[in-house]
CSV table of C-alpha atoms in Angstrom, one decimal:
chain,number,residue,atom,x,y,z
A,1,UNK,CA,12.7,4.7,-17.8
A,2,UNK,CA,9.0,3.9,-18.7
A,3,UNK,CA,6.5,4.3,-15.8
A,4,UNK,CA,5.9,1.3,-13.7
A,5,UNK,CA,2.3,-0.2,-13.6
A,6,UNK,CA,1.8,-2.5,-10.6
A,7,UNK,CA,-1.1,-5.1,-9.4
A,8,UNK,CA,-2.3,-3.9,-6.4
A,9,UNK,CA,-4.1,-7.0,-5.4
A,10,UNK,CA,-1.6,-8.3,-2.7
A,11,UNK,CA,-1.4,-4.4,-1.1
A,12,UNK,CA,-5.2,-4.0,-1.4
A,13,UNK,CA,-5.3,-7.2,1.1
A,14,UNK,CA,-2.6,-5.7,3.4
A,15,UNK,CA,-5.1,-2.9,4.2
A,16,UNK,CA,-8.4,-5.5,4.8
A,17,UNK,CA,-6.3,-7.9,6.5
A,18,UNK,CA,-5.3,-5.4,9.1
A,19,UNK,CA,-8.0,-3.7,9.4
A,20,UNK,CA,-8.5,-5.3,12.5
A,21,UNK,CA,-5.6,-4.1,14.5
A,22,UNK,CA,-3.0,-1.6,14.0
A,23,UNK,CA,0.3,-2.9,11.9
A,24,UNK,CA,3.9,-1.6,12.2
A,25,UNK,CA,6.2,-1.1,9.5
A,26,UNK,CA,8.0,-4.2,11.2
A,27,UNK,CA,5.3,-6.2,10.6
A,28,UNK,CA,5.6,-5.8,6.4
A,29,UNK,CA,7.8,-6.3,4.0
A,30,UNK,CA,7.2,-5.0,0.4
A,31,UNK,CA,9.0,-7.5,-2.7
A,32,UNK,CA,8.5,-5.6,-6.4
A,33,UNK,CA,8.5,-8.5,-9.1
A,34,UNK,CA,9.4,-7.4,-12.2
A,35,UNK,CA,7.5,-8.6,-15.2
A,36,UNK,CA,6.9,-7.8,-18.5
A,37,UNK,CA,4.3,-6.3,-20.8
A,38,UNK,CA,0.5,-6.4,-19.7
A,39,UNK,CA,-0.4,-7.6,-23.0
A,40,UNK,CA,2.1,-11.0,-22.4
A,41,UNK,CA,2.5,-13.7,-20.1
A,42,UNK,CA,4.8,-12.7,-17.7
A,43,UNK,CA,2.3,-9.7,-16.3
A,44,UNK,CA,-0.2,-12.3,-15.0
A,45,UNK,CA,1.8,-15.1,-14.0
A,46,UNK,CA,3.8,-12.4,-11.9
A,47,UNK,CA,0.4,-10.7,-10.2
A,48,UNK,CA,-0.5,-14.6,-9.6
A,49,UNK,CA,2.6,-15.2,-8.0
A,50,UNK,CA,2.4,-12.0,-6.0
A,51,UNK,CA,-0.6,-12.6,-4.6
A,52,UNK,CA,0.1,-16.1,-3.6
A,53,UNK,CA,3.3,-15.7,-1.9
A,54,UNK,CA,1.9,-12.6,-0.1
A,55,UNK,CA,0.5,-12.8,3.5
A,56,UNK,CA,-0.6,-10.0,5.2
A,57,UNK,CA,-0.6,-9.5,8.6
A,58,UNK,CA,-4.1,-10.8,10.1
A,59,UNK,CA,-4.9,-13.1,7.2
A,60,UNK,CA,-6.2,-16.3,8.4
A,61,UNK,CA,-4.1,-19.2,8.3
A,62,UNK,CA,-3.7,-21.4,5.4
A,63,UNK,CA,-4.6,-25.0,6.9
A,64,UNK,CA,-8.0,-22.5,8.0
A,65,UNK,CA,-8.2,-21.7,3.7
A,66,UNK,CA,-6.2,-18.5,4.0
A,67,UNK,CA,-3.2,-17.2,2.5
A,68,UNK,CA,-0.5,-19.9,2.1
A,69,UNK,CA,2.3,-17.1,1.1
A,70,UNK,CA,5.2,-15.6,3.5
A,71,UNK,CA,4.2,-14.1,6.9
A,72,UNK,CA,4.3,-10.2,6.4
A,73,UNK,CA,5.1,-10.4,3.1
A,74,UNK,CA,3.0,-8.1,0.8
A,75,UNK,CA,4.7,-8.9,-3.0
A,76,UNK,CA,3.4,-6.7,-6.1
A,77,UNK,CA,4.1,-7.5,-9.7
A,78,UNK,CA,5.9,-4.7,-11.7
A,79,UNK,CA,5.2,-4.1,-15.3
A,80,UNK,CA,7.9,-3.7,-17.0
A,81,UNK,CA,9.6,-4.1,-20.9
A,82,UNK,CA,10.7,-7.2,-20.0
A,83,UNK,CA,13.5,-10.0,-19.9
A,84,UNK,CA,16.2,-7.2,-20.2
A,85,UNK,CA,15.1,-4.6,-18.6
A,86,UNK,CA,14.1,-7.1,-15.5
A,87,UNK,CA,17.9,-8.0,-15.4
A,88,UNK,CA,19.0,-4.5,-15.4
A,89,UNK,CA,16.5,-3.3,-12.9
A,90,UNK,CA,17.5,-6.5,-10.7
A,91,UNK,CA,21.3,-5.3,-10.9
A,92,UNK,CA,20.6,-1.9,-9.3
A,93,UNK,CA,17.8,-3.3,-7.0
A,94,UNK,CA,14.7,-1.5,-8.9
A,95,UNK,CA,13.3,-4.6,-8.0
A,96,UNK,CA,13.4,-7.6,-5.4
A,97,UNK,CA,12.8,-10.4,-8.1
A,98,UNK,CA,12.3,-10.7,-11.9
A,99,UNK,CA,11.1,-13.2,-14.3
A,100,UNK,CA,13.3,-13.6,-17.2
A,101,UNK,CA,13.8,-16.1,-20.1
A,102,UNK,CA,16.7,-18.6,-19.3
A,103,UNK,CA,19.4,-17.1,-22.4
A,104,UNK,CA,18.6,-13.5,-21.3
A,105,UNK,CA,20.0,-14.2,-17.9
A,106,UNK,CA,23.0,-16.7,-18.2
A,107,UNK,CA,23.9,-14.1,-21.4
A,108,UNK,CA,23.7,-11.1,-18.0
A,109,UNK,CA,25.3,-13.3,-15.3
A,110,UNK,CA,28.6,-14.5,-17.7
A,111,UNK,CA,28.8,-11.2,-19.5
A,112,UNK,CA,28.2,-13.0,-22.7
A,113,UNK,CA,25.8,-13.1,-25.9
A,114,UNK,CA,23.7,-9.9,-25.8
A,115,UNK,CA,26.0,-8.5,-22.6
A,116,UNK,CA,28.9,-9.0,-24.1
A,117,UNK,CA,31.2,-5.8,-23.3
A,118,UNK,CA,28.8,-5.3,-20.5
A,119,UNK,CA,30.3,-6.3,-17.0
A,120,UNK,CA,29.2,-10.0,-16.0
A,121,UNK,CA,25.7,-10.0,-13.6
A,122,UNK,CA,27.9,-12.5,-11.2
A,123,UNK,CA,24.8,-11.7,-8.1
A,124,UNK,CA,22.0,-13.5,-10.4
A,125,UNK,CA,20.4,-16.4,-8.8
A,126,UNK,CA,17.7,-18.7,-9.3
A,127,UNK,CA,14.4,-19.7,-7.7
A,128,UNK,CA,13.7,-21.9,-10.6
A,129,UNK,CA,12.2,-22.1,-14.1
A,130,UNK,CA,8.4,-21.9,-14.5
A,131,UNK,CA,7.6,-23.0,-17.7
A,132,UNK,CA,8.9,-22.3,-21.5
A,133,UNK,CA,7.9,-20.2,-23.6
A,134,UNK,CA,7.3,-19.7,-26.9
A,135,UNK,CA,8.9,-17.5,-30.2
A,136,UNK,CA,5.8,-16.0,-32.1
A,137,UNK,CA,6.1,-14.4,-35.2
A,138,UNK,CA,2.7,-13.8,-36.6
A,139,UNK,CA,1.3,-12.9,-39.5
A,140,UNK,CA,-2.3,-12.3,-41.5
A,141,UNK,CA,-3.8,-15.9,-42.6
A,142,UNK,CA,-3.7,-13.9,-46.3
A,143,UNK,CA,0.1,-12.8,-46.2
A,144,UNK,CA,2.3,-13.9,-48.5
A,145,UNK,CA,4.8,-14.3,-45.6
A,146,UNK,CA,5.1,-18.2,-45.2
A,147,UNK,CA,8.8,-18.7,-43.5
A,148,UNK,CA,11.2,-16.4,-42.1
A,149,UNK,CA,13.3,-15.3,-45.1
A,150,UNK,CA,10.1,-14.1,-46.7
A,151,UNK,CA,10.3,-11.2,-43.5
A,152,UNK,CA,13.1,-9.7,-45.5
A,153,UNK,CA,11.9,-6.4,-46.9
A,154,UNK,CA,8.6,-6.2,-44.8
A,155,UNK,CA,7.2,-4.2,-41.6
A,156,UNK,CA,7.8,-6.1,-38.6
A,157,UNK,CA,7.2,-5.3,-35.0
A,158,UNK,CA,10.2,-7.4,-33.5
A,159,UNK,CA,9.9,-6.0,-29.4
A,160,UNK,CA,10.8,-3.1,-27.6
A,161,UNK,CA,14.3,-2.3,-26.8
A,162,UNK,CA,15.0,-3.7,-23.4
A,163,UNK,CA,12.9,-7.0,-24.4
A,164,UNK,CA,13.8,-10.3,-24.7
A,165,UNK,CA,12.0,-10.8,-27.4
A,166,UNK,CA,13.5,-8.2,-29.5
A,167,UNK,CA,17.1,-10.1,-28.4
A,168,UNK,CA,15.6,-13.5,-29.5
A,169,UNK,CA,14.5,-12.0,-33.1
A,170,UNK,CA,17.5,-10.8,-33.6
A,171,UNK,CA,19.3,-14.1,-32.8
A,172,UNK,CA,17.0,-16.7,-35.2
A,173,UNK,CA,17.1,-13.5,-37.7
A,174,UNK,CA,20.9,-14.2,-37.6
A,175,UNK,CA,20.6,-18.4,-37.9
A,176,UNK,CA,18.3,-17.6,-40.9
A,177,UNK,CA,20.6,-15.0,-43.0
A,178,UNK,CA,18.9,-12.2,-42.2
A,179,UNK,CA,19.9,-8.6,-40.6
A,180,UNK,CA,17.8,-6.4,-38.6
A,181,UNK,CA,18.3,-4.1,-41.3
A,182,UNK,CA,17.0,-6.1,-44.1
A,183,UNK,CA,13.6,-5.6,-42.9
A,184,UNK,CA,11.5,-2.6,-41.6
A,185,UNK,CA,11.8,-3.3,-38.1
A,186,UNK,CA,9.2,-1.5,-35.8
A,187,UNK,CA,9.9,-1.8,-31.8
A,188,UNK,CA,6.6,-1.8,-30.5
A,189,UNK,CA,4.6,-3.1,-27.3
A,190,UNK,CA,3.3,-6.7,-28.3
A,191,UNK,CA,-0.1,-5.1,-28.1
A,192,UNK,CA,0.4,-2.5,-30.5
A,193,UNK,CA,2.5,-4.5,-32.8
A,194,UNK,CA,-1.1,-6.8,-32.6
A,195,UNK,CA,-3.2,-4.3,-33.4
A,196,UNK,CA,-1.1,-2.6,-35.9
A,197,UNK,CA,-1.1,-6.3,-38.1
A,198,UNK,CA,-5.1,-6.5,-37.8
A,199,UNK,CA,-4.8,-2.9,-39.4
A,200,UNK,CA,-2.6,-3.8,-42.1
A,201,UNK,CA,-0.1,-1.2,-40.5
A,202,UNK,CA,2.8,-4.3,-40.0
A,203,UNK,CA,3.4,-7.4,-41.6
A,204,UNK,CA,4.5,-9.3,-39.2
A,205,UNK,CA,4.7,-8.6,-35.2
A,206,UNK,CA,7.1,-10.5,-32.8
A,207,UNK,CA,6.8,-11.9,-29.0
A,208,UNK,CA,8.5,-15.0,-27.1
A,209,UNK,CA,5.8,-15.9,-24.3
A,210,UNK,CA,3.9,-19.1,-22.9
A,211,UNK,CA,1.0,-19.4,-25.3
A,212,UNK,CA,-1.9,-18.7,-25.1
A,213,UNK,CA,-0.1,-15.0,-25.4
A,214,UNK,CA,-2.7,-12.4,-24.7
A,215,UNK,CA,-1.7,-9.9,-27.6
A,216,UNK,CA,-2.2,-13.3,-30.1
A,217,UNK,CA,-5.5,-13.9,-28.5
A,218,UNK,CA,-6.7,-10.4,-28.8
A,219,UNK,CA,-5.6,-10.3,-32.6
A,220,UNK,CA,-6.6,-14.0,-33.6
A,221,UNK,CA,-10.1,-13.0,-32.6
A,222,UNK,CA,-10.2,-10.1,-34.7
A,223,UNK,CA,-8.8,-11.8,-38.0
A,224,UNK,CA,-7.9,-15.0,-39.1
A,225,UNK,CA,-3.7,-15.3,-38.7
A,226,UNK,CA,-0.7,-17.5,-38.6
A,227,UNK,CA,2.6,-18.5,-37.3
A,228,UNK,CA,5.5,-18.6,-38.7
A,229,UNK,CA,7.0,-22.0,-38.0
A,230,UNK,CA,10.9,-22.0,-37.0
A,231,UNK,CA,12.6,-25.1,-37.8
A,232,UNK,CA,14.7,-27.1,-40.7
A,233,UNK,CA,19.0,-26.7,-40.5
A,234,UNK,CA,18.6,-23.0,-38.9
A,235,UNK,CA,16.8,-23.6,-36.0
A,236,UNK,CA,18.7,-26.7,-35.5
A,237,UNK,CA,21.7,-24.7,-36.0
A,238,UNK,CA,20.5,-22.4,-33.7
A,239,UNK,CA,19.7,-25.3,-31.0
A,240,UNK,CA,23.0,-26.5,-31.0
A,241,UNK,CA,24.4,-23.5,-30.6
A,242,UNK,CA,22.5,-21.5,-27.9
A,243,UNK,CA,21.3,-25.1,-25.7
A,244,UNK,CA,18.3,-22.7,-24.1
A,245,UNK,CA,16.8,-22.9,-27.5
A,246,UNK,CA,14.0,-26.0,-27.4
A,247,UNK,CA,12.1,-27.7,-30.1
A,248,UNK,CA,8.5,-27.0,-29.3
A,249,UNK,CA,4.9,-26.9,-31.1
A,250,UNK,CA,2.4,-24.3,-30.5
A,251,UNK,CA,-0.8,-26.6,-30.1
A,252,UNK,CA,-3.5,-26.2,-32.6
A,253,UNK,CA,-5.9,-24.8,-29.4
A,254,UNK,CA,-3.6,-22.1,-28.5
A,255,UNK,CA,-5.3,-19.5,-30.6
A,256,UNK,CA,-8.3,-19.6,-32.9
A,257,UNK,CA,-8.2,-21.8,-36.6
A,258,UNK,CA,-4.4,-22.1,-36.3
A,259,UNK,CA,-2.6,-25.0,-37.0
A,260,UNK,CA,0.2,-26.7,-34.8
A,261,UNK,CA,3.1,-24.5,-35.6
A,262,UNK,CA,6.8,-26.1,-34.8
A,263,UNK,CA,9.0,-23.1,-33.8
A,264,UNK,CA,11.5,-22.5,-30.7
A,265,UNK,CA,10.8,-21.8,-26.8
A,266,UNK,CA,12.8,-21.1,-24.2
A,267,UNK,CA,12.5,-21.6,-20.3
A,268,UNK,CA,10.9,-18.6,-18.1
A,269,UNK,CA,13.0,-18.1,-15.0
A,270,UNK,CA,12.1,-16.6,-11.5
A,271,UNK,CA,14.8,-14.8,-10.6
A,272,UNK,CA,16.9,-12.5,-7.6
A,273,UNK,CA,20.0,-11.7,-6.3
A,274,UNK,CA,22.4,-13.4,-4.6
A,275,UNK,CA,22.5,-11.4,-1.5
A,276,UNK,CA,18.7,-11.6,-1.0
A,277,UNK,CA,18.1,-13.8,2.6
A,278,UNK,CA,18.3,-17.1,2.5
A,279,UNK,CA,15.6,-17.5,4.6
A,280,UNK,CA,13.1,-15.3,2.7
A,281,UNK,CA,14.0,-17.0,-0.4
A,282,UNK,CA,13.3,-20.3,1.3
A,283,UNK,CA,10.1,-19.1,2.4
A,284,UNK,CA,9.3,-17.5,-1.6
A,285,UNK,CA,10.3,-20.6,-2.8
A,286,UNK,CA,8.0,-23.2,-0.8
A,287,UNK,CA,5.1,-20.6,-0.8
A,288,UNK,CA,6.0,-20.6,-4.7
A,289,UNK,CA,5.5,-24.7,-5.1
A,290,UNK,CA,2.6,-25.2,-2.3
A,291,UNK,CA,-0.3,-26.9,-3.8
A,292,UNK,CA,-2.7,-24.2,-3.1
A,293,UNK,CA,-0.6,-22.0,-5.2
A,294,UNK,CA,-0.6,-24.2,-7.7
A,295,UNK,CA,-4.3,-24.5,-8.0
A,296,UNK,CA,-4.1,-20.6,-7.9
A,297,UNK,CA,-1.8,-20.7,-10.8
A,298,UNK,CA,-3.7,-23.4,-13.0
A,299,UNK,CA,-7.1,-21.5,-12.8
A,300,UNK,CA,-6.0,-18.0,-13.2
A,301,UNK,CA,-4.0,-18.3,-16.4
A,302,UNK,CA,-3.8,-21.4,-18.9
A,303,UNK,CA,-0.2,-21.2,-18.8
A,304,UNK,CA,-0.3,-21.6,-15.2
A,305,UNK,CA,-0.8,-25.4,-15.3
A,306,UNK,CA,2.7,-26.1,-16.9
A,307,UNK,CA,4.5,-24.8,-13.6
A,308,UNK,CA,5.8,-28.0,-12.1
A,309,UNK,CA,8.3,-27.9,-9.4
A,310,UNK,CA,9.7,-31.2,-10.6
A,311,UNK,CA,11.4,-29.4,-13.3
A,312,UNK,CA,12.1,-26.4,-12.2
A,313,UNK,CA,15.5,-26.7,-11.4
A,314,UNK,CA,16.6,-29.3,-14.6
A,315,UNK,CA,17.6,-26.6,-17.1
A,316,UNK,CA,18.6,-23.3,-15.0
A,317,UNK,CA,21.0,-20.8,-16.3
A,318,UNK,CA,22.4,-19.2,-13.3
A,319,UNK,CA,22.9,-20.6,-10.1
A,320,UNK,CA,20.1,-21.6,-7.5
A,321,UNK,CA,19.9,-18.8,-4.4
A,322,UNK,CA,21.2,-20.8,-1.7
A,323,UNK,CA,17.5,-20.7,0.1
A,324,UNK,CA,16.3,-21.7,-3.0
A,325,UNK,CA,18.2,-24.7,-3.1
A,326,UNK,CA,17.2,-25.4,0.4
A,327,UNK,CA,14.0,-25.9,0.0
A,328,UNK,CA,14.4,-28.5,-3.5
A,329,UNK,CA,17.0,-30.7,-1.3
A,330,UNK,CA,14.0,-30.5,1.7
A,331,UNK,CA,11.7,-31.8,-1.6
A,332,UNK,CA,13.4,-34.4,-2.8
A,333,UNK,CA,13.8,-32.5,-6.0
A,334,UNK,CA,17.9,-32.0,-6.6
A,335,UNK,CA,20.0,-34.4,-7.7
A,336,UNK,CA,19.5,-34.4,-11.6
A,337,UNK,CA,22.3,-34.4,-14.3
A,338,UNK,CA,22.0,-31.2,-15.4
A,339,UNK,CA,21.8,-29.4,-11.8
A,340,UNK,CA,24.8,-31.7,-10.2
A,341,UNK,CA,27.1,-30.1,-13.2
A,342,UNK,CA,26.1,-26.8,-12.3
A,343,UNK,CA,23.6,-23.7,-12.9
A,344,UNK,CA,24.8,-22.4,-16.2
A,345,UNK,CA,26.8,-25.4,-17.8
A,346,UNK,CA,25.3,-28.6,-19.3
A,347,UNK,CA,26.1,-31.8,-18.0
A,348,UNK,CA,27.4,-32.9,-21.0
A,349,UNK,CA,26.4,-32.1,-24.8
A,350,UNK,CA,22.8,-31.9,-25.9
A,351,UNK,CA,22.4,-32.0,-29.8
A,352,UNK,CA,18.5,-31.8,-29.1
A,353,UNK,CA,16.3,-30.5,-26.9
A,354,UNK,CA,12.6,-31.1,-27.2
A,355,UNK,CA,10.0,-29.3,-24.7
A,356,UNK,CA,8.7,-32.1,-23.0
A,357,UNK,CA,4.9,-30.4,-23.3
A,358,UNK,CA,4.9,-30.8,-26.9
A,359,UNK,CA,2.9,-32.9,-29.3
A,360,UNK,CA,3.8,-33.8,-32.1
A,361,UNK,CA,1.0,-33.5,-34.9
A,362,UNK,CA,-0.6,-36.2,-36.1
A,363,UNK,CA,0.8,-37.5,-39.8
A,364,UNK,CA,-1.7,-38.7,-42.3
């Protein structure tokens, strides 16, 4: 097991906050978020959410401009692999609550997919989805790499073992003809998979995350590169098949001198267990969606302004906690198709799915 990394930010605020009067062990309760890699999107989404549903003991109030998170609460976000690994450390309780991509966990909670042979994760709940999030496959603006079957034969960092990422690659490998084996695959950290491409050590490196990813920021500022679009009868393929797949465009301002790329996304879940309170959860969930937070979320990271908790419940892949569902009934915000069939099933068949954040490129 890797060693954990965790932001501090939310503890380091336990300790000023209090340093007023003394605090008993009663008075806190630590929550571990597991994330992802620091050099994607989950990390500092998760440390943004930790901080905001934190409230230490002594912080002022939030109507006063203080902390608008759960009373005693003192949340920390995890580094970790990632989607996988966030499951797997959720079913043991190495960790309170995870983010995870939507096909990762409905594969974990029916035993299904990439779990199949694996017994079925029946305790995963919901909070919601956050946003989606994007499949990159980069390459050097002067590869000769221009679609996915050109990959066969070539060095490509496709994700760590215990990544969702390295399950999605393997997947759209699959729709497109390809095996693992039929390239050089290379399971690296997105970060070094970034830097090995702007040293000509990889052809290609993989990641799914909400763009602007910070590994294809780092590298697009260093040398002029690509992305790989996914789409034609594969990906559609692959869309009917697998319904957490979504049409999407990368936007031509996600990274530097790169054009809008059409490839696949999937939703970014907040999840936790089943036997988690119902009352916390409640709590974590309207500290999650208060508007305060959301400003928090929208300045600290640009994928932060996508979270909208008007759709965070449309396309879930596992069940809603029961305090989670509380609170979207209290909102207004249940009663869709897709939730009224049921966490994990659709309502009824969807040939196509198109992220609702997507442009579509102007045609001239």
């Amino acid at each position: 097991m890797p060693r954990r990394r965790f932001l501090a930010g939310a503890a380091g605020l336990a300790l000023c906050a209090a340093a007023g009067r003394p605090v008993s062990a009663q008075d806190l309760k630590f929550f571990r978020i597991a994330t992802g890699t620091t050099g994607g999107t989950y990390f500092p989404i998760g440390g943004l959410i930790a901080n905001a549903i934190s409230n230490p003991p002594g912080s002022r109030p939030c109507e006063k401009g203080g902390s608008c998170g759960v009373p005693g609460l003192i949340a920390v976000a995890q580094a970790t692999i990632g989607s996988v690994e966030n499951i797997d450390l959720l079913r043991v309780n190495g960790a309170d609550a995870a983010l995870a991509q939507a096909d990762v966990a409905y594969w974990a909670y029916t035993g299904t997919g990439t779990y199949a042979g694996k017994p079925a994760f029946e305790a995963l709940r919901s909070i919601g989805t956050l946003y989606t999030e994007a499949v990159h496959i980069v390459v050097r603006a002067d590869s000769d790499i221009h679609a996915i079957p050109d990959l066969k034969g070539k060095i490509v960092s496709v994700g760590e073992e215990g990544s969702g990422t390295l399950v999605d690659v393997r997947v759209i490998l699959a729709a497109y003809g390809l095996k693992e084996s039929d390239l050089q695959p290379r399971y690296l950290k997105p970060g070094t998979g970034a830097d090995r491409l702007m040293r000509g050590e990889v052809d290609a490196f993989c990641i799914v995350g909400g763009h602007p990813v910070a590994a294809v920021s780092d590298v697009a500022g260093k040398v002029p590169i690509r992305l790989l679009p996914i789409e034609g009868p594969p990906a559609d393929a692959l869309r009917k098949a697998e319904r957490f797949f979504i049409d999407t465009t990368i936007p031509a301002d996600a990274y530097p001198w790169v054009p809008p790329t059409r490839v696949l996304s999937v939703g970014a879940e907040f999840l936790i267990r089943a036997d988690r309170d119902d009352d916390l959860v409640h709590a974590i969930t309207r500290a999650l969606w208060n508007d305060t937070t959301r400003r928090l979320l929208a300045d600290g990271h640009p994928r932060g302004r996508a979270l909208d908790p008007a759709k965070a419940v449309a396309s879930i892949s596992v069940p809603l906690h029961p305090g989670a569902e509380r609170y979207y009934r209290e909102a207004g915000l249940i009663g869709n198709a897709a939730n009224e069939a049921g966490a994990g099933t659709p309502a009824s068949p969807e040939p196509e799915r198109k992220d609702p954040e997507r442009k579509e490129p102007e045609r001239k």
